[in-house]
Coordinates of C-alpha atoms in Angstrom, one line a residue:
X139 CA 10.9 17.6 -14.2
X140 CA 9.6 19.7 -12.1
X141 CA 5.6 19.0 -11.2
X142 CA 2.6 21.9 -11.5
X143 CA -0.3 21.7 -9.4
X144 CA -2.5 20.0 -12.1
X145 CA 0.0 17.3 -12.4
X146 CA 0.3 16.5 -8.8
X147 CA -3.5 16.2 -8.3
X148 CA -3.9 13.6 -11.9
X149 CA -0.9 11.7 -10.7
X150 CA -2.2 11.7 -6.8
X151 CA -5.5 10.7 -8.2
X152 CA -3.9 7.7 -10.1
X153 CA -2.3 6.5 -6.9
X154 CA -4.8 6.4 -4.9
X155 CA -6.9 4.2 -7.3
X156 CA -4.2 2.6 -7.2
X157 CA -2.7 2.0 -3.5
X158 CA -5.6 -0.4 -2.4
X159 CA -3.9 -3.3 -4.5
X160 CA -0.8 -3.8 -2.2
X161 CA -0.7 -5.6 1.2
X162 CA 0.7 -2.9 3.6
X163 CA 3.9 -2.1 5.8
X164 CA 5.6 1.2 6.1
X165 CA 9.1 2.3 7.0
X166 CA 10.3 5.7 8.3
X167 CA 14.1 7.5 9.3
X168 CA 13.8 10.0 12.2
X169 CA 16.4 12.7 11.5
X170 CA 16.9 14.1 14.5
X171 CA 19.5 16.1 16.9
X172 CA 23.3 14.8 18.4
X173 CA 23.1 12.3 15.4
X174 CA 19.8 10.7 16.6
X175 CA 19.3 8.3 13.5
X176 CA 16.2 5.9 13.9
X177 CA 14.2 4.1 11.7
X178 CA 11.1 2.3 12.1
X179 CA 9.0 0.2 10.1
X180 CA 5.6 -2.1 10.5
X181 CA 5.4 -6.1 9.1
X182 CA 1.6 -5.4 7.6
X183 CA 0.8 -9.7 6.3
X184 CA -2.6 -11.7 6.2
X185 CA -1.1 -14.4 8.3
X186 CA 1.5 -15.2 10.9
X187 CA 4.9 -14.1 8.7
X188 CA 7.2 -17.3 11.3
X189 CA 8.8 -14.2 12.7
X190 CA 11.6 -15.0 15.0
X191 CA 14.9 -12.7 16.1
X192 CA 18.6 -14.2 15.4
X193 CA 22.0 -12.8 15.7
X194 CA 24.3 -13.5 12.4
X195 CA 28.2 -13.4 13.2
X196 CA 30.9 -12.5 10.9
X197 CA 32.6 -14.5 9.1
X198 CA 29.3 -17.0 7.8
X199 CA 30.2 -18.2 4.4
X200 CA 26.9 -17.5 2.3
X201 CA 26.1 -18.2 -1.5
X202 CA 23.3 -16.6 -3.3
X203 CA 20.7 -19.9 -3.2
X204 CA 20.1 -19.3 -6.7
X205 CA 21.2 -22.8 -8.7
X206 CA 24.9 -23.4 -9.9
X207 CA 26.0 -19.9 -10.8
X208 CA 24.8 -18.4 -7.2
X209 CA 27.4 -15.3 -5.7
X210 CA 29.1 -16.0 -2.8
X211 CA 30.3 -14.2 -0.2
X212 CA 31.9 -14.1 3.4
X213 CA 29.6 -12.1 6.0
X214 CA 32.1 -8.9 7.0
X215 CA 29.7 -7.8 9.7
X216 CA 27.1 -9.7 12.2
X217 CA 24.0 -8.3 12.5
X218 CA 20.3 -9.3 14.5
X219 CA 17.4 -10.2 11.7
X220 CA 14.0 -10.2 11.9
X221 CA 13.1 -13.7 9.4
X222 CA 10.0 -14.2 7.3
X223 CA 8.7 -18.2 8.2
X224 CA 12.3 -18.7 9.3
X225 CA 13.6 -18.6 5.5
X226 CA 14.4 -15.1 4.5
X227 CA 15.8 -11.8 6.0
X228 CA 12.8 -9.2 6.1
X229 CA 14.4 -6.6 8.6
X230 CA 17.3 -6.2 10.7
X231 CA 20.5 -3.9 11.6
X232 CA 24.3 -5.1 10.9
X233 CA 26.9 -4.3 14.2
X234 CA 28.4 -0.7 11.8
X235 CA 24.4 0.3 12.2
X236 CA 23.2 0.0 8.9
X237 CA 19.4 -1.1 8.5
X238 CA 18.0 -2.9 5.8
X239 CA 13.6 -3.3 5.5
X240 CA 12.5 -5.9 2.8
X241 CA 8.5 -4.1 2.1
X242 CA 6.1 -5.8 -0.4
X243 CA 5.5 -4.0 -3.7
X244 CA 3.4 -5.8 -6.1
X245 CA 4.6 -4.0 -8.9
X246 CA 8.2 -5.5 -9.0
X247 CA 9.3 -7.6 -11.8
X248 CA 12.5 -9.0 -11.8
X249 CA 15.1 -9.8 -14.7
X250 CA 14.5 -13.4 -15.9
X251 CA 17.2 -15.7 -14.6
X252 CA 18.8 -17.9 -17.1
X253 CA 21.9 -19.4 -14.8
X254 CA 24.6 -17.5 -16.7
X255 CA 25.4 -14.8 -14.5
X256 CA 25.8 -14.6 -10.8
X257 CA 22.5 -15.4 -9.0
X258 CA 20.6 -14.4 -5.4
X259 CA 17.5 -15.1 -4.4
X260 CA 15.4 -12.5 -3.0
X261 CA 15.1 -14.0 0.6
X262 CA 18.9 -13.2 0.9
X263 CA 18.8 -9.3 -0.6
X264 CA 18.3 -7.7 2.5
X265 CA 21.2 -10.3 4.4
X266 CA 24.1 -9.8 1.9
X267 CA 23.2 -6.1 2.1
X268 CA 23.8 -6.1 5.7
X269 CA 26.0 -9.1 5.8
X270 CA 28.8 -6.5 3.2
X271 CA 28.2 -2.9 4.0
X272 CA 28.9 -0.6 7.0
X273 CA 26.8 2.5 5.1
X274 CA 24.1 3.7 2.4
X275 CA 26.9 5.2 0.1
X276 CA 28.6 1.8 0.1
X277 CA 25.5 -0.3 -0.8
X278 CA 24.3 1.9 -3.6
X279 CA 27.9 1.6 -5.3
X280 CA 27.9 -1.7 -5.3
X281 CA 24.6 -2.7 -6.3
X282 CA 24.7 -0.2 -9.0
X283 CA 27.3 -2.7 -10.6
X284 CA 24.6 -5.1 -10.7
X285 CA 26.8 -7.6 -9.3
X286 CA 23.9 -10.0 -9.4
X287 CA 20.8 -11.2 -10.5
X288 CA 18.2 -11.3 -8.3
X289 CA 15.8 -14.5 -8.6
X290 CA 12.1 -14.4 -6.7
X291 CA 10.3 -17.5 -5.6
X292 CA 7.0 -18.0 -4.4
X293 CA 5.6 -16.9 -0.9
X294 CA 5.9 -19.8 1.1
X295 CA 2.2 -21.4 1.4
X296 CA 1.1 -19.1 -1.8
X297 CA 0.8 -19.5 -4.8
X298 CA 2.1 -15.6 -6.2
X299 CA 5.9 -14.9 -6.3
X300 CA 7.1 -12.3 -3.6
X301 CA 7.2 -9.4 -5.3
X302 CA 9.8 -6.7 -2.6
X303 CA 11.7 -3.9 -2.4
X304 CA 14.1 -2.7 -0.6
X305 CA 15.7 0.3 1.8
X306 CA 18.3 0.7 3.3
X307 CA 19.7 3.4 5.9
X308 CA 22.7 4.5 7.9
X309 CA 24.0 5.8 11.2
X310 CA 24.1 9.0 9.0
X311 CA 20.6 9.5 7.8
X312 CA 21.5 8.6 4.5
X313 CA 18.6 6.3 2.4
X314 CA 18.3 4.9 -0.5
X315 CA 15.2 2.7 -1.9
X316 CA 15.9 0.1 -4.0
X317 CA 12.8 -1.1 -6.6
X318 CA 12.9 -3.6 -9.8
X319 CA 10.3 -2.1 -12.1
X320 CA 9.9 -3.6 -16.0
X321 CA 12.9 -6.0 -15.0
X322 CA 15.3 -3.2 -14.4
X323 CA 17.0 -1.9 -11.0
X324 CA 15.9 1.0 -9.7
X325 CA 17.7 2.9 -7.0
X326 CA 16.9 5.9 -5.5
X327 CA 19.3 7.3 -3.3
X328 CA 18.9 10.6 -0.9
X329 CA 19.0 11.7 3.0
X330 CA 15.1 13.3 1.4
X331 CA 13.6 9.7 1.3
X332 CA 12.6 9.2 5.0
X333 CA 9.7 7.5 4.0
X334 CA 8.4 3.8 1.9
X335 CA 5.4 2.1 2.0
X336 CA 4.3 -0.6 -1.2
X337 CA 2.1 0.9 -4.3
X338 CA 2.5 2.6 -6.0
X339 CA 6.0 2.5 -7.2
X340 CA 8.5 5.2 -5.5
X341 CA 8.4 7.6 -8.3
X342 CA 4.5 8.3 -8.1
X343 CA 4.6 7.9 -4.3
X344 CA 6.8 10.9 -3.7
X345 CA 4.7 12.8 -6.6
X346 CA 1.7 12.2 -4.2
X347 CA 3.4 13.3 -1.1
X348 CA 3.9 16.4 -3.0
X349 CA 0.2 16.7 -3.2
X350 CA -0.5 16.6 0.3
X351 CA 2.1 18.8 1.5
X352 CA 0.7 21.8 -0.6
X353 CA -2.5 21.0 1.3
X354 CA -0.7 20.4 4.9
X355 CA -0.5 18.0 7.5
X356 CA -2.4 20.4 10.1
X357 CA -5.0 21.2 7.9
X358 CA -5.7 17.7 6.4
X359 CA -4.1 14.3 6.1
X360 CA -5.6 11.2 4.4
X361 CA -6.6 8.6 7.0
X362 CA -7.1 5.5 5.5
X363 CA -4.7 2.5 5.7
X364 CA -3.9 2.5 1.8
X365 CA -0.1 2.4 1.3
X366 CA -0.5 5.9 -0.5
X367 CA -1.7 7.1 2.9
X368 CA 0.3 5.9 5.2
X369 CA 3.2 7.5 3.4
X370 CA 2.0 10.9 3.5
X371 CA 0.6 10.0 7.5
X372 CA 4.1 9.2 8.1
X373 CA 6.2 11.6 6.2
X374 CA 4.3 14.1 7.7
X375 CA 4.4 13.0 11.1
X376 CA 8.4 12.1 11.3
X377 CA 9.5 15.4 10.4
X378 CA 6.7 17.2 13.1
X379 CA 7.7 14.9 16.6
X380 CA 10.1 17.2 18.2
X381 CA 14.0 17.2 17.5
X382 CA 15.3 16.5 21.2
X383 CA 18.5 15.1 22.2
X384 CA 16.7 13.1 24.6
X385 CA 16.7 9.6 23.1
X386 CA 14.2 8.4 25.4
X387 CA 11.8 10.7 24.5
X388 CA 13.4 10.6 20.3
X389 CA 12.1 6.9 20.6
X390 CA 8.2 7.3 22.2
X391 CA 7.8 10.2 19.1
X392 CA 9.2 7.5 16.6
X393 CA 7.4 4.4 18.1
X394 CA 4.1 6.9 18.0
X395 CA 4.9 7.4 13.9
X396 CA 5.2 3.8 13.3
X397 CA 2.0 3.3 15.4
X398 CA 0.0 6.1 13.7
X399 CA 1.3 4.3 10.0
X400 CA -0.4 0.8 11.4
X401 CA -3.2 -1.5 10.5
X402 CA -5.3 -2.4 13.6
X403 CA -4.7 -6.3 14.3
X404 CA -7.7 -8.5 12.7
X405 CA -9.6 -5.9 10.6
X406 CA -12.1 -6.7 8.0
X407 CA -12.3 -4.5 5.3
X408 CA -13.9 -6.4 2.4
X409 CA -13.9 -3.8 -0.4
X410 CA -9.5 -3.7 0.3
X411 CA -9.3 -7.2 0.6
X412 CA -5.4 -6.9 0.2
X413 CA -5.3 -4.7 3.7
X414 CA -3.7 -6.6 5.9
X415 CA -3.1 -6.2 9.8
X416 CA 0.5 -4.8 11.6
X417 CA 1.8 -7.9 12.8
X418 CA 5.4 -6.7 14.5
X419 CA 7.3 -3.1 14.9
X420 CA 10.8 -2.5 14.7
X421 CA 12.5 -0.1 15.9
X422 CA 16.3 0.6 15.1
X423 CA 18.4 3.2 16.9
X424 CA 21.4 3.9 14.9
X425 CA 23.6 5.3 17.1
X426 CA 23.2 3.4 20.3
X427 CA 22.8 0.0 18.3
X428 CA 19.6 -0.8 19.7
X429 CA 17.2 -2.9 18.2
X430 CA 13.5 -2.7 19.4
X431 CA 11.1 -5.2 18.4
X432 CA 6.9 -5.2 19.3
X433 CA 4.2 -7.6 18.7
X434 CA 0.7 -6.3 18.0
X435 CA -0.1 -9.2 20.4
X436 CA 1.9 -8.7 23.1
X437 CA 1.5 -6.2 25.8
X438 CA 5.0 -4.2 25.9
X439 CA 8.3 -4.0 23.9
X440 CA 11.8 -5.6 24.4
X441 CA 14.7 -4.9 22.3
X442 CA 18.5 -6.2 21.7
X443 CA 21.8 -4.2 22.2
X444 CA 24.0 -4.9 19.5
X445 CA 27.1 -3.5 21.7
X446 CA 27.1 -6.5 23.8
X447 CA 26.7 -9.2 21.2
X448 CA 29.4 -11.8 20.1
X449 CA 29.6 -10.9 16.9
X450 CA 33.2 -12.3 16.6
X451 CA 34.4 -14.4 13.5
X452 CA 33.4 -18.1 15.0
X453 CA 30.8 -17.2 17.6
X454 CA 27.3 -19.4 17.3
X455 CA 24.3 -18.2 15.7
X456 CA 21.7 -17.4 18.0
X457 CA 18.0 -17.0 18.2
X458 CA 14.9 -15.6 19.9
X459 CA 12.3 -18.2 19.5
X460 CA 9.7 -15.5 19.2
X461 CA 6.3 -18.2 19.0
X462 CA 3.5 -18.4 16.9
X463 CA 1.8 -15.4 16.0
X464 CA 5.1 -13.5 17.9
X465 CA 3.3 -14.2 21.1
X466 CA 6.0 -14.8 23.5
X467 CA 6.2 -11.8 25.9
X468 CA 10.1 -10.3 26.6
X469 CA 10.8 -7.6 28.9
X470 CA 13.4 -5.1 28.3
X471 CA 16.6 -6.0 26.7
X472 CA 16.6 -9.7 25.6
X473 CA 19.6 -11.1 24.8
X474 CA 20.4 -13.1 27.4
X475 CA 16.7 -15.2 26.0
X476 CA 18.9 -15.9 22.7
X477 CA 19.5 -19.5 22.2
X478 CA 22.3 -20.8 20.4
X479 CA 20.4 -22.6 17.3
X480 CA 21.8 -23.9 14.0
X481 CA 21.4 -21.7 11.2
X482 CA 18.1 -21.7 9.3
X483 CA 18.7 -22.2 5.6
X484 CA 17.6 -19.5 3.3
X485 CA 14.6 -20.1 0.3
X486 CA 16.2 -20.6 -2.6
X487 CA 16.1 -22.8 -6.1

């Protein structure tokens, strides 16, 4: 359907009543020249999200932590996570340099679970995406089989269920968003969807991007750190930073994107109580399998080369011990600070 003026402004006006409801992170793809692929995305939470760093080897038998009836599976590619508290997968990039980013979106609601079918808890989505698939186009096919029911849980220390979405993107630029609204899957699945923040739901999201391109990022862009905003801030933004084969230059426009799309550490805003500061940055670089990671308390930013990881069949889980608040300062690249650790056990029933 395609939208007139009229219908973009009622439906941008709608979503920016409602875009204050929705604790905040965003997540961009750069598109850029020589097969420059990076995407970026800011961990926007209340409190200290237990962040730490591990690498995941092939080969780790997995089930869905959903009761009985859980899938299973055999990880077919290692990859280095970002955790939430140590018990779920909210960010990483798998050694074939696909990235998932697990983004809060209040306005999920999930099939109800009775057993019967095959069962995954939502703090493994974003692992047995990366743990199974090498690209977008793969992902999408086989989650549109539904091969699994996905089963929330609370927030650890809270008392409301995490309520996420999903996206996912390759080494080629491809993206696909992945939503649960009314207790169905949603998938949306294009090169075109650069951009995710939380509320409101994708659909009315790119309806109010619409809106503010017809006005134009050089004339006006809306500056407040509402989710609606921050998508339009950064799906203006990605596609204006330069398109140079220099990938040290590529990552400072990218890094300034995710930046501009962030909360200020500690602000008070009392009539957008759900606002809640950037805690961490990533930063994936698809082609040279970089993974850059930055605290909002730290003063500078490390990262982790996937192309000289052990991600052999066998080889020990490892982990960056990060610290409370992510407050443990790394230098340059880091993984020669990973520790061989036992695994952490994902939330589940």
């Amino acid at each position: 359907m395609k939208l007139n003026r009229p219908m973009i402004s009622l439906i941008a006006a709608a979503c920016l009543l409602q875009a204050g409801i929705a604790d905040a992170c965003t997540r961009v793809v750069y598109l850029g020249t020589n097969d420059q692929i990076i995407t970026a995305r800011s961990m926007d939470w209340k409190v200290d999200v237990g962040t730490n760093l591990w690498v995941m080897p092939r080969g780790i038998q997995r089930n869905g932590e959903a009761g009985p009836n859980s899938i299973e599976w055999t990880a077919k590619y290692g990859s280095v996570i970002a955790t939430g508290y140590d018990v779920s997968t909210t960010d990483g990039m798998n050694e074939a340099g696909l990235v998932a980013n697990i983004l809060w979106l209040v306005e999920s609601e999930y099939p109800e679970y009775d057993g019967k079918t095959p069962g995954l808890a939502i703090s493994l989505w974003a692992q047995w995406v990366l743990d199974n698939f090498a690209t977008v186009n793969e992902a999408v096919a086989a989650l549109e089989q539904e091969p699994f029911t996905l089963v929330t849980d609370s927030v650890p220390g809270e008392d409301r269920l995490a309520t996420l979405h999903l996206s996912i993107s390759d080494s080629t630029g491809d993206s696909a968003i992945v939503e649960y609204i009314d207790g169905k899957q949603v998938i949306h699945h294009s090169r075109d969807y650069q951009v995710m923040t939380n509320s409101p739901i994708f659909d009315k999201q790119l309806a109010l991007n619409e809106y503010w391109k017809e006005i134009g990022g050089t004339v006006m862009l809306p500056g407040t750190n509402r989710a609606a905003d921050r998508f339009a801030r950064a799906s203006f933004y990605v596609n204006a930073i330069p398109k140079t084969e220099d990938a040290v230059e590529t990552l400072a426009s990218v890094f300034g994107v995710i930046r501009n799309a962030s909360v200020p550490f500690g602000i008070t805003t009392p009539d957008q109580p759900n606002i809640s500061s950037t805690r961490w940055r990533t930063v994936a670089d698809h082609k040279r399998k970089l993974y850059f990671f930055e605290s909002a308390l730290t003063p500078n930013t490390f990262w982790v080369d996937l192309k000289t990881l052990d991600f052999a069949e066998g080889a020990k889980v490892m982990k960056l011990d990060l610290g409370p608040n992510q407050i443990h300062t790394f230098s340059g690249v880091a993984n020669d600070q990973f520790k061989e650790t036992e695994p952490f056990r994902f939330l589940g029933l």
